[in-house]
Amino acid sequence: MPAVPQSHGWSDLWKKEDYWAIWMGLGVVLAALIFFYAGSSIKSIAVAPPTWVDFSEVSKHFAAKWIWYVGLYVLFIALFTISSAVMGFKAGEFIPGFTILFIISTIILVVGSWKTAIDLNLEPPLLALLLGMIVSNAFKLPKWLDTTFRTEFYVKTGIVLLGATLPFTLIIQAGPVAFLQATIVAVVTFLTIFFAATRLFGLDRRFGATLAAGGSICGVSACIALGGAVKAKKEHVSIGISLVVIWAIIMIIVLPLAAKAMGMPPGIAGAWIGTSEFADAAGFAAAAAIGDEAAIRSFTLMKVVGRDIWIGLWSLIMAIIACTVWERSCSAGQGEKVNAMEVWWRFPKFVIGFFLASLIMTFVAMQFSPAEFKKVLTPEVIGPIKTLRTWTFVFTFLSIGFTTRFRELTAFGWKPLAAFTLGVAVNVPLGYVLSVLIFGHYWAKI
């Protein structure tokens, strides 16, 4: 995994996937509102299989709606292909790969809409992840498909869409709690992994910082950002990402089961998942498995609002430490200079799109009474956006599964795994105490 590039400029607006996630996510939101105010809706193209018991219901659905599935495919492939091509990916590889991804996603959504699957809590994201892992570990997939498996891109776009379904007043209300809880968890977990890696197991400090970032802030994105900030080795960043994936997959299964076994309310369960998960995509899968929208809302406030936005600040702090303490040559005027703009460069820009989408929809919602909002705006605007968000999340989890190869994940030795696992051993119970015992009254109201 390459280090984060140090050159920044206006070209980032069309060369970085964070910005493309914003443009596409907000574009969908604005399109939904334009159609709504024009007396129409985008719900026709925002199609998804209905809940079914007998497969004949599915056959009737596709017989009536197949043209809209074709339209949705064309919309997705146009948006993702154009943006990927501008960012330097090969359209000739992306188009056939995404076509396969879309077809499989459609099948997964059909299976996930089966009443029996719903009763077993086999949500489409979880089904996508399991299927992807089975296929990737049973068969050798062509390398060109990696152009399509854009995990971070899909989930960032989905998060921006999620903002439109989350009133900003709720973010303001829970924001301070999310920030405080995230700060406690991030600091304690980061220090645990860093000192375990460097003091107990003698790993390089840059390696330790990269592992600590992945386990305490924002998973894959944090590994990449911190690895670039401290100039970690390429293989160290890759190992950090692998460990994030391993534990993220474990937590997708363990956290929802544990939350349900303990009878946690959905809002509290989502907050605990947001505190204890290491990756946005995996966290959404775990929160979705709770089976209640409140779990997804509290997870988003805890993980996206609370933890993810710390990437920039942590990167700045660690870049300064690496430059002035770990690399004495920088203090003598050699090497790359660290400046305050590092915060902005490392900041996850898609979070801005999340907030903007929430602000836009909150402003629109203020024009309606609560009853009108539920009766009119929800089915015509919010519902279709949620459906499109679900599609992006299925793309995400399929991509994670298709790129997770267990043989590769076991090739990095036991010391990094041990350091990261110690962080997990601290993170999960600490998240439980904060989410349930200390701030539970806040999260229960989400």
Short mmCIF file of C-alpha atoms in Angstrom, two decimals:
data_model
loop_
_atom_site.label_atom_id
_atom_site.label_comp_id
_atom_site.label_asym_id
_atom_site.label_seq_id
_atom_site.Cartn_x
_atom_site.Cartn_y
_atom_site.Cartn_z
CA MET A 1 0.00 0.00 0.00
CA PRO A 2 1.60 3.27 -1.04
CA ALA A 3 2.16 6.05 1.43
CA VAL A 4 -0.27 8.93 1.36
CA PRO A 5 0.93 11.40 -1.27
CA GLN A 6 2.24 14.69 -0.01
CA SER A 7 1.25 16.85 -2.98
CA HIS A 8 -2.14 18.48 -2.66
CA GLY A 9 -4.06 21.00 -4.71
CA TRP A 10 -7.28 21.76 -6.54
CA SER A 11 -6.90 18.56 -8.55
CA ASP A 12 -7.82 16.63 -5.39
CA LEU A 13 -11.42 17.69 -6.08
CA TRP A 14 -11.59 15.26 -9.00
CA LYS A 15 -8.69 12.89 -8.27
CA LYS A 16 -9.56 11.74 -4.73
CA GLU A 17 -12.29 9.26 -3.93
CA ASP A 18 -13.37 11.20 -0.81
CA TYR A 19 -14.45 14.10 -3.01
CA TRP A 20 -16.08 11.85 -5.57
CA ALA A 21 -18.07 10.23 -2.76
CA ILE A 22 -19.27 13.71 -1.82
CA TRP A 23 -20.15 14.72 -5.38
CA MET A 24 -22.05 11.52 -6.09
CA GLY A 25 -23.75 11.24 -2.70
CA LEU A 26 -24.90 14.87 -2.66
CA GLY A 27 -25.83 14.60 -6.34
CA VAL A 28 -28.23 11.76 -5.53
CA VAL A 29 -29.70 13.72 -2.60
CA LEU A 30 -30.23 16.84 -4.71
CA ALA A 31 -31.69 14.81 -7.56
CA ALA A 32 -34.14 13.20 -5.13
CA LEU A 33 -35.23 16.64 -3.92
CA ILE A 34 -35.50 18.11 -7.41
CA PHE A 35 -37.75 15.25 -8.53
CA PHE A 36 -39.77 15.57 -5.33
CA TYR A 37 -40.44 19.30 -5.75
CA ALA A 38 -41.27 18.68 -9.40
CA GLY A 39 -44.04 16.32 -8.29
CA SER A 40 -42.17 13.08 -8.96
CA SER A 41 -39.72 10.80 -7.17
CA ILE A 42 -36.59 8.73 -7.78
CA LYS A 43 -38.19 5.75 -6.06
CA SER A 44 -38.85 4.07 -9.41
CA ILE A 45 -35.15 3.69 -10.15
CA ALA A 46 -34.23 3.05 -6.50
CA VAL A 47 -35.48 -0.52 -6.71
CA ALA A 48 -34.79 -3.49 -4.45
CA PRO A 49 -36.43 -6.89 -4.00
CA PRO A 50 -39.42 -6.96 -1.61
CA THR A 51 -39.72 -9.24 1.40
CA TRP A 52 -40.94 -12.61 0.15
CA VAL A 53 -41.99 -16.05 1.32
CA ASP A 54 -42.73 -17.76 -1.99
CA PHE A 55 -40.25 -17.27 -4.86
CA SER A 56 -43.13 -16.57 -7.24
CA GLU A 57 -43.36 -13.17 -5.54
CA VAL A 58 -39.79 -12.45 -6.66
CA SER A 59 -40.56 -13.55 -10.22
CA LYS A 60 -43.56 -11.20 -10.40
CA HIS A 61 -41.47 -8.36 -8.98
CA PHE A 62 -38.73 -8.69 -11.59
CA ALA A 63 -41.25 -9.17 -14.40
CA ALA A 64 -42.74 -5.79 -13.50
CA LYS A 65 -39.56 -3.93 -12.50
CA TRP A 66 -36.77 -5.35 -14.69
CA ILE A 67 -36.46 -2.18 -16.75
CA TRP A 68 -35.78 -0.17 -13.59
CA TYR A 69 -33.05 -2.60 -12.52
CA VAL A 70 -31.44 -2.01 -15.89
CA GLY A 71 -31.78 1.74 -15.31
CA LEU A 72 -30.24 1.46 -11.84
CA TYR A 73 -27.34 -0.56 -13.27
CA VAL A 74 -26.75 2.09 -15.94
CA LEU A 75 -26.85 4.85 -13.29
CA PHE A 76 -24.37 3.10 -11.00
CA ILE A 77 -21.99 2.04 -13.74
CA ALA A 78 -21.98 5.52 -15.26
CA LEU A 79 -21.22 7.22 -11.94
CA PHE A 80 -18.61 4.77 -10.71
CA THR A 81 -16.93 4.23 -14.09
CA ILE A 82 -16.55 7.93 -14.87
CA SER A 83 -15.23 8.73 -11.40
CA SER A 84 -12.87 5.73 -11.40
CA ALA A 85 -11.54 6.61 -14.85
CA VAL A 86 -10.84 10.20 -13.77
CA MET A 87 -9.00 8.85 -10.72
CA GLY A 88 -6.78 6.74 -12.98
CA PHE A 89 -8.46 3.32 -13.02
CA LYS A 90 -9.03 1.44 -16.26
CA ALA A 91 -12.63 1.68 -17.47
CA GLY A 92 -12.11 -1.45 -19.59
CA GLU A 93 -11.48 -3.44 -16.41
CA PHE A 94 -13.99 -1.67 -14.20
CA ILE A 95 -17.08 -2.09 -16.41
CA PRO A 96 -17.10 -5.92 -16.71
CA GLY A 97 -16.05 -6.25 -13.08
CA PHE A 98 -18.82 -3.97 -11.83
CA THR A 99 -21.35 -5.76 -14.03
CA ILE A 100 -20.49 -8.99 -12.20
CA LEU A 101 -20.63 -7.15 -8.85
CA PHE A 102 -24.08 -5.73 -9.64
CA ILE A 103 -25.53 -9.09 -10.70
CA ILE A 104 -24.22 -10.83 -7.56
CA SER A 105 -25.49 -7.94 -5.41
CA THR A 106 -28.96 -8.35 -6.93
CA ILE A 107 -28.96 -12.06 -6.06
CA ILE A 108 -27.80 -11.29 -2.52
CA LEU A 109 -30.56 -8.71 -2.05
CA VAL A 110 -33.11 -11.29 -3.22
CA VAL A 111 -31.81 -13.88 -0.74
CA GLY A 112 -31.57 -11.26 2.03
CA SER A 113 -35.22 -10.31 1.45
CA TRP A 114 -36.37 -13.89 2.03
CA LYS A 115 -38.46 -14.02 5.21
CA THR A 116 -36.46 -16.96 6.55
CA ALA A 117 -33.16 -15.09 6.04
CA ILE A 118 -34.61 -12.05 7.81
CA ASP A 119 -35.70 -14.19 10.77
CA LEU A 120 -32.15 -15.58 10.98
CA ASN A 121 -30.70 -12.02 10.86
CA LEU A 122 -28.88 -12.83 7.62
CA GLU A 123 -28.83 -9.24 6.40
CA PRO A 124 -27.67 -8.63 2.78
CA PRO A 125 -24.36 -7.02 3.90
CA LEU A 126 -23.47 -10.07 5.99
CA LEU A 127 -24.48 -12.44 3.19
CA ALA A 128 -22.33 -10.43 0.78
CA LEU A 129 -19.33 -10.65 3.08
CA LEU A 130 -19.66 -14.41 3.65
CA LEU A 131 -20.15 -15.15 -0.05
CA GLY A 132 -17.18 -12.98 -1.01
CA MET A 133 -14.87 -14.70 1.48
CA ILE A 134 -15.95 -18.18 0.38
CA VAL A 135 -15.35 -17.39 -3.28
CA SER A 136 -12.02 -15.58 -2.78
CA ASN A 137 -10.59 -18.36 -0.64
CA ALA A 138 -11.89 -21.22 -2.79
CA PHE A 139 -10.90 -19.78 -6.16
CA LYS A 140 -8.15 -17.56 -7.54
CA LEU A 141 -9.85 -14.45 -8.89
CA PRO A 142 -8.41 -12.53 -11.86
CA LYS A 143 -6.20 -9.62 -10.81
CA TRP A 144 -8.10 -7.16 -13.02
CA LEU A 145 -11.16 -7.53 -10.79
CA ASP A 146 -9.32 -5.57 -8.09
CA THR A 147 -10.17 -2.44 -10.10
CA THR A 148 -13.82 -3.08 -9.22
CA PHE A 149 -13.35 -4.04 -5.56
CA ARG A 150 -13.25 -0.42 -4.36
CA THR A 151 -14.27 -1.03 -0.73
CA GLU A 152 -13.48 2.43 0.65
CA PHE A 153 -15.08 4.22 -2.32
CA TYR A 154 -18.39 2.38 -2.02
CA VAL A 155 -18.68 2.77 1.75
CA LYS A 156 -17.79 6.49 1.65
CA THR A 157 -20.51 7.09 -0.93
CA GLY A 158 -22.93 5.14 1.24
CA ILE A 159 -22.00 7.19 4.31
CA VAL A 160 -22.73 10.44 2.46
CA LEU A 161 -26.15 9.03 1.50
CA LEU A 162 -26.64 7.99 5.11
CA GLY A 163 -26.28 11.63 6.16
CA ALA A 164 -29.49 12.45 4.30
CA THR A 165 -31.38 9.99 6.51
CA LEU A 166 -29.94 11.31 9.78
CA PRO A 167 -31.37 14.64 11.04
CA PHE A 168 -28.68 17.15 11.97
CA THR A 169 -30.45 17.93 15.23
CA LEU A 170 -29.72 14.36 16.31
CA ILE A 171 -26.05 14.77 15.43
CA ILE A 172 -25.83 17.94 17.51
CA GLN A 173 -27.63 16.27 20.40
CA ALA A 174 -25.43 13.18 20.50
CA GLY A 175 -22.30 14.80 19.09
CA PRO A 176 -20.67 15.81 22.41
CA VAL A 177 -21.26 12.34 23.82
CA ALA A 178 -19.87 10.74 20.66
CA PHE A 179 -16.80 12.99 20.73
CA LEU A 180 -16.11 12.35 24.42
CA GLN A 181 -16.59 8.61 24.17
CA ALA A 182 -14.56 8.42 20.97
CA THR A 183 -11.72 10.42 22.51
CA ILE A 184 -11.50 8.14 25.55
CA VAL A 185 -11.56 4.99 23.44
CA ALA A 186 -9.15 6.31 20.81
CA VAL A 187 -6.51 7.49 23.29
CA VAL A 188 -6.63 4.40 25.51
CA THR A 189 -6.64 1.92 22.61
CA PHE A 190 -3.95 3.76 20.66
CA LEU A 191 -1.58 3.84 23.65
CA THR A 192 -2.28 0.18 24.46
CA ILE A 193 -1.43 -1.08 20.98
CA PHE A 194 1.51 1.30 20.51
CA PHE A 195 3.25 0.41 23.77
CA ALA A 196 2.50 -3.30 23.37
CA ALA A 197 4.00 -3.23 19.89
CA THR A 198 7.09 -1.20 20.79
CA ARG A 199 7.81 -2.07 24.43
CA LEU A 200 6.54 -5.64 24.75
CA PHE A 201 7.34 -6.96 21.28
CA GLY A 202 10.12 -4.64 20.13
CA LEU A 203 8.48 -3.55 16.88
CA ASP A 204 9.48 -0.36 15.06
CA ARG A 205 7.76 2.78 16.38
CA ARG A 206 6.35 3.69 12.97
CA PHE A 207 4.96 0.17 12.68
CA GLY A 208 3.48 0.43 16.17
CA ALA A 209 1.86 3.78 15.36
CA THR A 210 0.31 2.36 12.19
CA LEU A 211 -1.11 -0.64 14.04
CA ALA A 212 -2.40 1.61 16.83
CA ALA A 213 -4.14 3.94 14.39
CA GLY A 214 -5.91 1.05 12.67
CA GLY A 215 -7.19 -0.30 15.98
CA SER A 216 -8.21 2.97 17.60
CA ILE A 217 -9.41 5.44 14.97
CA CYS A 218 -10.67 4.37 11.58
CA GLY A 219 -9.34 1.03 10.44
CA VAL A 220 -7.97 0.92 6.90
CA SER A 221 -8.12 4.68 6.33
CA ALA A 222 -6.24 5.34 9.56
CA CYS A 223 -3.53 2.80 8.69
CA ILE A 224 -2.97 4.50 5.35
CA ALA A 225 -3.08 8.05 6.74
CA LEU A 226 -0.88 7.40 9.78
CA GLY A 227 1.47 5.20 7.80
CA GLY A 228 2.02 8.09 5.40
CA ALA A 229 2.33 10.63 8.20
CA VAL A 230 5.11 8.73 10.02
CA LYS A 231 6.67 7.27 6.84
CA ALA A 232 6.00 3.66 7.78
CA LYS A 233 7.19 0.92 5.44
CA LYS A 234 4.82 -0.29 2.76
CA GLU A 235 4.63 -3.78 4.25
CA HIS A 236 3.84 -2.36 7.69
CA VAL A 237 0.82 -0.52 6.33
CA SER A 238 -0.31 -3.69 4.55
CA ILE A 239 -0.01 -5.73 7.75
CA GLY A 240 -1.97 -3.10 9.67
CA ILE A 241 -4.74 -3.26 7.08
CA SER A 242 -4.76 -7.07 7.21
CA LEU A 243 -5.16 -7.06 10.99
CA VAL A 244 -7.98 -4.55 10.76
CA VAL A 245 -9.74 -6.83 8.28
CA ILE A 246 -9.27 -9.93 10.45
CA TRP A 247 -10.70 -8.38 13.59
CA ALA A 248 -13.37 -6.44 11.71
CA ILE A 249 -14.70 -9.69 10.26
CA ILE A 250 -14.68 -11.35 13.69
CA MET A 251 -16.54 -8.41 15.20
CA ILE A 252 -19.19 -8.45 12.48
CA ILE A 253 -20.27 -11.82 13.86
CA VAL A 254 -19.47 -11.49 17.58
CA LEU A 255 -20.77 -8.00 18.45
CA PRO A 256 -24.37 -8.33 17.14
CA LEU A 257 -24.72 -11.78 18.73
CA ALA A 258 -23.37 -10.51 22.05
CA ALA A 259 -25.56 -7.40 21.97
CA LYS A 260 -28.69 -9.44 21.34
CA ALA A 261 -27.76 -12.05 23.95
CA MET A 262 -27.43 -9.29 26.55
CA GLY A 263 -30.69 -7.68 25.47
CA MET A 264 -29.18 -4.33 24.53
CA PRO A 265 -31.54 -1.71 23.08
CA PRO A 266 -30.66 -1.01 19.41
CA GLY A 267 -29.27 2.48 20.08
CA ILE A 268 -26.91 1.22 22.78
CA ALA A 269 -25.88 -1.80 20.68
CA GLY A 270 -25.04 0.50 17.76
CA ALA A 271 -22.93 2.74 19.98
CA TRP A 272 -21.01 -0.26 21.35
CA ILE A 273 -20.41 -1.50 17.82
CA GLY A 274 -19.26 1.99 16.80
CA THR A 275 -16.81 2.01 19.69
CA SER A 276 -15.51 -1.52 19.18
CA GLU A 277 -15.44 -2.02 15.40
CA PHE A 278 -12.34 -1.04 13.40
CA ALA A 279 -13.71 -0.35 9.92
CA ASP A 280 -16.73 1.61 8.71
CA ALA A 281 -17.87 -1.05 6.25
CA ALA A 282 -17.66 -3.89 8.76
CA GLY A 283 -19.30 -1.73 11.42
CA PHE A 284 -22.26 -1.01 9.19
CA ALA A 285 -22.67 -4.74 8.57
CA ALA A 286 -22.62 -5.42 12.31
CA ALA A 287 -25.03 -2.57 13.06
CA ALA A 288 -27.36 -3.71 10.28
CA ALA A 289 -27.42 -7.18 11.82
CA ILE A 290 -29.10 -5.70 14.90
CA GLY A 291 -32.12 -5.24 12.65
CA ASP A 292 -33.12 -1.73 13.74
CA GLU A 293 -32.43 1.66 12.16
CA ALA A 294 -31.55 3.08 15.62
CA ALA A 295 -28.49 0.82 15.73
CA ILE A 296 -27.25 2.21 12.41
CA ARG A 297 -27.88 5.80 13.56
CA SER A 298 -26.00 5.43 16.84
CA PHE A 299 -23.19 3.52 15.13
CA THR A 300 -22.81 6.36 12.63
CA LEU A 301 -22.71 9.00 15.35
CA MET A 302 -20.15 7.02 17.33
CA LYS A 303 -17.91 5.80 14.51
CA VAL A 304 -18.23 8.35 11.70
CA VAL A 305 -18.92 11.48 13.74
CA GLY A 306 -16.99 10.47 16.84
CA ARG A 307 -13.96 8.47 15.69
CA ASP A 308 -13.34 8.96 11.98
CA ILE A 309 -12.88 12.72 12.12
CA TRP A 310 -9.89 12.26 14.43
CA ILE A 311 -7.80 10.95 11.54
CA GLY A 312 -6.50 14.41 10.64
CA LEU A 313 -5.54 15.42 14.18
CA TRP A 314 -3.87 12.10 14.97
CA SER A 315 -1.95 12.22 11.71
CA LEU A 316 -0.69 15.71 12.51
CA ILE A 317 0.39 14.74 16.02
CA MET A 318 2.19 11.60 14.89
CA ALA A 319 3.78 13.37 11.91
CA ILE A 320 5.26 15.97 14.27
CA ILE A 321 6.48 13.30 16.71
CA ALA A 322 7.99 11.23 13.90
CA CYS A 323 9.74 14.23 12.42
CA THR A 324 11.00 15.94 15.58
CA VAL A 325 11.65 12.94 17.85
CA TRP A 326 12.02 9.79 15.74
CA GLU A 327 13.82 11.44 12.84
CA ARG A 328 16.46 13.72 14.27
CA SER A 329 17.53 14.73 10.79
CA CYS A 330 14.25 16.61 10.33
CA SER A 331 15.05 18.81 13.28
CA ALA A 332 18.28 19.75 11.55
CA GLY A 333 16.36 21.03 8.55
CA GLN A 334 16.49 17.90 6.42
CA GLY A 335 13.56 15.90 5.14
CA GLU A 336 9.96 16.93 4.74
CA LYS A 337 8.61 19.82 6.78
CA VAL A 338 5.48 19.24 8.84
CA ASN A 339 2.90 22.03 8.74
CA ALA A 340 -0.56 22.72 10.11
CA MET A 341 -2.24 21.90 6.79
CA GLU A 342 -1.53 18.23 7.57
CA VAL A 343 -4.80 18.23 9.53
CA TRP A 344 -6.79 19.17 6.44
CA TRP A 345 -4.85 16.85 4.13
CA ARG A 346 -5.47 13.85 6.38
CA PHE A 347 -9.05 14.76 7.28
CA PRO A 348 -11.58 12.23 5.83
CA LYS A 349 -13.36 14.59 3.43
CA PHE A 350 -16.36 12.30 2.93
CA VAL A 351 -17.41 13.17 6.50
CA ILE A 352 -18.08 16.71 5.20
CA GLY A 353 -20.45 15.22 2.63
CA PHE A 354 -22.19 13.31 5.44
CA PHE A 355 -22.79 16.55 7.37
CA LEU A 356 -23.89 18.48 4.27
CA ALA A 357 -26.41 15.79 3.30
CA SER A 358 -27.78 15.85 6.85
CA LEU A 359 -28.04 19.66 6.84
CA ILE A 360 -29.80 19.72 3.48
CA MET A 361 -32.38 17.15 4.50
CA THR A 362 -32.87 18.78 7.91
CA PHE A 363 -33.60 22.12 6.22
CA VAL A 364 -36.12 20.43 3.93
CA ALA A 365 -37.73 18.55 6.83
CA MET A 366 -38.31 21.82 8.69
CA GLN A 367 -40.93 22.70 6.05
CA PHE A 368 -43.09 19.72 7.05
CA SER A 369 -44.91 18.67 10.17
CA PRO A 370 -43.81 15.38 11.75
CA ALA A 371 -46.88 13.67 10.30
CA GLU A 372 -46.23 15.07 6.81
CA PHE A 373 -42.57 14.11 7.06
CA LYS A 374 -43.49 10.50 7.79
CA LYS A 375 -46.31 10.32 5.26
CA VAL A 376 -44.82 12.32 2.37
CA LEU A 377 -41.09 12.97 2.60
CA THR A 378 -40.06 9.57 3.93
CA PRO A 379 -41.55 7.40 1.15
CA GLU A 380 -40.79 9.85 -1.67
CA VAL A 381 -37.27 11.00 -0.72
CA ILE A 382 -35.77 9.31 2.36
CA GLY A 383 -36.85 5.80 1.40
CA PRO A 384 -35.28 5.82 -2.08
CA ILE A 385 -32.03 7.24 -0.68
CA LYS A 386 -31.95 4.44 1.92
CA THR A 387 -32.41 1.89 -0.86
CA LEU A 388 -29.51 3.30 -2.87
CA ARG A 389 -27.44 3.35 0.31
CA THR A 390 -28.17 -0.35 0.82
CA TRP A 391 -26.88 -1.12 -2.68
CA THR A 392 -23.59 0.70 -1.99
CA PHE A 393 -23.15 -1.21 1.25
CA VAL A 394 -23.66 -4.54 -0.50
CA PHE A 395 -21.02 -3.50 -3.06
CA THR A 396 -18.77 -2.70 -0.10
CA PHE A 397 -19.13 -6.00 1.72
CA LEU A 398 -18.78 -8.04 -1.43
CA SER A 399 -15.54 -6.18 -2.16
CA ILE A 400 -14.25 -6.88 1.35
CA GLY A 401 -15.06 -10.57 0.99
CA PHE A 402 -13.55 -10.89 -2.49
CA THR A 403 -10.28 -9.30 -1.32
CA THR A 404 -9.95 -11.24 1.96
CA ARG A 405 -7.61 -14.18 1.52
CA PHE A 406 -6.86 -16.03 4.72
CA ARG A 407 -3.54 -17.45 3.52
CA GLU A 408 -2.18 -13.93 3.02
CA LEU A 409 -3.46 -12.74 6.39
CA THR A 410 -1.49 -15.42 8.28
CA ALA A 411 1.88 -14.57 6.74
CA PHE A 412 2.93 -11.66 8.96
CA GLY A 413 3.95 -13.38 12.22
CA TRP A 414 2.52 -13.32 15.70
CA LYS A 415 3.91 -10.10 17.23
CA PRO A 416 1.77 -7.58 15.29
CA LEU A 417 -1.25 -9.82 15.84
CA ALA A 418 -0.54 -10.01 19.59
CA ALA A 419 -0.15 -6.23 19.92
CA PHE A 420 -3.35 -5.57 17.99
CA THR A 421 -5.23 -8.23 19.95
CA LEU A 422 -4.24 -6.61 23.25
CA GLY A 423 -5.81 -3.43 21.93
CA VAL A 424 -8.99 -5.36 21.14
CA ALA A 425 -8.99 -6.82 24.65
CA VAL A 426 -9.00 -3.27 26.05
CA ASN A 427 -11.21 -1.65 23.40
CA VAL A 428 -14.25 -3.95 23.53
CA PRO A 429 -14.88 -3.97 27.31
CA LEU A 430 -14.08 -0.25 27.54
CA GLY A 431 -16.60 0.41 24.77
CA TYR A 432 -19.17 -1.65 26.67
CA VAL A 433 -18.65 0.31 29.88
CA LEU A 434 -18.95 3.65 28.09
CA SER A 435 -21.87 2.69 25.82
CA VAL A 436 -23.95 0.80 28.39
CA LEU A 437 -23.03 1.91 31.89
CA ILE A 438 -21.92 5.53 31.50
CA PHE A 439 -23.62 6.96 28.39
CA GLY A 440 -26.33 4.35 27.97
CA HIS A 441 -29.13 6.81 28.73
CA TYR A 442 -28.04 8.91 25.75
CA TRP A 443 -27.73 6.07 23.26
CA ALA A 444 -31.01 4.45 24.33
CA LYS A 445 -32.88 7.54 23.07
CA ILE A 446 -31.38 7.44 19.56
#
